[in-house]
């Protein structure tokens, strides 16, 4: 959802977009979008204003926002996590499995974030525009 919202903002090329408009594109409630925008604002990916001229826009060029930043701005936990229940310590596998999985999951998490960092929001927009299904951005 975060990538979708940021892509709409990038597609609008600096024009402010309301949470209602973003919610319409994502097909969700504006309240959910406003919560998401708070996370994106905290990560310094968007700036939001209230009152006259209300709405959100990107805080910097889509070429300077990568997918890893977006991922980190909205994900609370690691994608790969060890089981929440502790295994039996007197079991030969149970006594070692958490450490073994932790090394594997950390490596996978780092690889995923390195790969995400190679793609920018501009790359996403370019792909969207190439699909040929998008109408040009609305003039304000």
Short mmCIF file of C-alpha atoms in Angstrom, two decimals:
data_model
loop_
_atom_site.label_atom_id
_atom_site.label_comp_id
_atom_site.label_asym_id
_atom_site.label_seq_id
_atom_site.Cartn_x
_atom_site.Cartn_y
_atom_site.Cartn_z
CA UNK A 1 0.00 0.00 0.00
CA UNK A 2 2.86 2.38 0.79
CA UNK A 3 4.38 1.91 -2.67
CA UNK A 4 0.97 2.47 -4.25
CA UNK A 5 0.43 5.72 -2.31
CA UNK A 6 3.92 7.00 -3.08
CA UNK A 7 3.49 6.06 -6.74
CA UNK A 8 0.30 8.12 -6.93
CA UNK A 9 2.13 11.07 -5.37
CA UNK A 10 5.02 10.66 -7.80
CA UNK A 11 2.59 10.34 -10.71
CA UNK A 12 1.02 13.67 -9.72
CA UNK A 13 4.45 15.30 -10.18
CA UNK A 14 4.47 17.52 -7.08
CA UNK A 15 0.77 18.38 -6.89
CA UNK A 16 -0.74 17.81 -3.46
CA UNK A 17 -3.06 14.82 -3.25
CA UNK A 18 -5.75 14.38 -0.58
CA UNK A 19 -6.06 11.26 1.54
CA UNK A 20 -9.53 10.75 0.02
CA UNK A 21 -8.03 10.67 -3.48
CA UNK A 22 -5.27 8.30 -2.37
CA UNK A 23 -7.82 6.09 -0.62
CA UNK A 24 -9.85 5.96 -3.83
CA UNK A 25 -6.85 4.76 -5.79
CA UNK A 26 -5.92 2.12 -3.20
CA UNK A 27 -9.60 1.26 -2.65
CA UNK A 28 -9.53 1.69 1.12
CA UNK A 29 -10.69 4.09 3.79
CA UNK A 30 -9.03 7.56 4.03
CA UNK A 31 -8.34 6.93 7.75
CA UNK A 32 -6.08 4.02 6.82
CA UNK A 33 -4.27 6.23 4.30
CA UNK A 34 -3.81 9.00 6.88
CA UNK A 35 -2.19 6.49 9.28
CA UNK A 36 0.09 5.30 6.50
CA UNK A 37 0.97 8.89 5.60
CA UNK A 38 2.08 9.48 9.19
CA UNK A 39 4.62 6.64 8.85
CA UNK A 40 5.77 7.95 5.48
CA UNK A 41 6.05 11.47 6.89
CA UNK A 42 8.06 10.21 9.87
CA UNK A 43 10.44 8.54 7.37
CA UNK A 44 10.70 11.88 5.54
CA UNK A 45 9.27 10.45 2.32
CA UNK A 46 6.23 12.75 2.18
CA UNK A 47 5.15 16.13 3.41
CA UNK A 48 1.54 16.75 4.33
CA UNK A 49 -0.38 19.96 4.89
CA UNK A 50 -3.82 20.69 6.32
CA UNK A 51 -6.22 23.51 5.52
CA UNK A 52 -6.19 25.39 2.22
CA UNK A 53 -4.18 23.44 -0.33
CA UNK A 54 -4.36 20.37 1.88
CA UNK A 55 -2.84 17.11 0.82
CA UNK A 56 0.40 15.23 0.56
CA UNK A 57 3.28 15.19 -1.86
CA UNK A 58 6.69 13.59 -2.04
CA UNK A 59 9.37 15.26 0.04
CA UNK A 60 11.99 14.62 -2.66
CA UNK A 61 12.36 13.33 -6.18
CA UNK A 62 11.12 9.78 -6.89
CA UNK A 63 14.66 9.06 -8.18
CA UNK A 64 15.93 9.66 -4.65
CA UNK A 65 13.48 7.30 -2.93
CA UNK A 66 14.28 3.60 -3.09
CA UNK A 67 12.13 0.62 -2.28
CA UNK A 68 14.21 -0.31 0.77
CA UNK A 69 13.42 3.06 2.36
CA UNK A 70 9.74 2.55 1.69
CA UNK A 71 9.86 -0.97 3.12
CA UNK A 72 11.62 0.20 6.29
CA UNK A 73 9.18 3.08 6.76
CA UNK A 74 6.18 0.78 7.15
CA UNK A 75 7.42 -2.61 8.35
CA UNK A 76 7.54 -3.00 12.12
CA UNK A 77 9.34 -6.30 12.18
CA UNK A 78 11.70 -8.37 10.14
CA UNK A 79 10.20 -10.35 7.27
CA UNK A 80 11.83 -13.51 8.55
CA UNK A 81 11.29 -14.32 12.20
CA UNK A 82 12.10 -17.22 14.46
CA UNK A 83 9.21 -19.04 16.10
CA UNK A 84 7.70 -17.17 19.04
CA UNK A 85 7.76 -20.22 21.31
CA UNK A 86 11.08 -21.30 22.72
CA UNK A 87 12.05 -24.84 21.78
CA UNK A 88 13.08 -27.35 24.38
CA UNK A 89 16.62 -26.67 25.52
CA UNK A 90 17.31 -30.35 26.21
CA UNK A 91 16.60 -31.26 22.56
CA UNK A 92 19.70 -31.39 20.31
CA UNK A 93 17.86 -29.47 17.56
CA UNK A 94 15.84 -27.24 19.89
CA UNK A 95 18.95 -26.03 21.70
CA UNK A 96 20.52 -24.74 18.46
CA UNK A 97 17.72 -24.01 16.00
CA UNK A 98 17.10 -20.38 16.99
CA UNK A 99 20.75 -19.40 16.41
CA UNK A 100 20.87 -21.29 13.12
CA UNK A 101 17.67 -19.68 11.87
CA UNK A 102 18.73 -16.24 13.08
CA UNK A 103 21.86 -16.32 10.89
CA UNK A 104 19.87 -17.50 7.87
CA UNK A 105 17.03 -15.01 8.38
CA UNK A 106 19.41 -12.08 8.95
CA UNK A 107 21.23 -12.91 5.74
CA UNK A 108 17.95 -13.18 3.81
CA UNK A 109 16.66 -9.89 5.28
CA UNK A 110 19.88 -8.09 4.34
CA UNK A 111 19.81 -9.53 0.81
CA UNK A 112 16.18 -8.48 0.34
CA UNK A 113 16.87 -4.91 1.52
CA UNK A 114 19.98 -4.66 -0.71
CA UNK A 115 17.88 -5.76 -3.68
CA UNK A 116 15.05 -3.34 -2.83
CA UNK A 117 17.57 -0.49 -2.58
CA UNK A 118 18.41 -0.98 -6.27
CA UNK A 119 14.91 0.06 -7.37
CA UNK A 120 13.65 3.61 -7.04
CA UNK A 121 10.15 4.96 -6.93
CA UNK A 122 10.92 6.53 -10.32
CA UNK A 123 11.55 3.03 -11.69
CA UNK A 124 8.12 1.97 -10.43
CA UNK A 125 6.44 5.00 -12.05
CA UNK A 126 8.29 4.36 -15.29
CA UNK A 127 6.96 0.80 -15.30
CA UNK A 128 3.43 1.98 -14.53
CA UNK A 129 3.51 4.53 -17.34
CA UNK A 130 4.87 1.96 -19.81
CA UNK A 131 1.87 -0.27 -19.12
CA UNK A 132 -0.20 2.16 -21.19
CA UNK A 133 -3.23 1.95 -18.91
CA UNK A 134 -2.66 5.15 -16.97
CA UNK A 135 -4.24 8.46 -17.78
CA UNK A 136 -1.93 11.49 -17.64
CA UNK A 137 -1.72 13.30 -14.29
CA UNK A 138 -4.63 15.64 -13.57
CA UNK A 139 -3.89 19.35 -13.75
CA UNK A 140 -4.69 21.22 -10.54
#
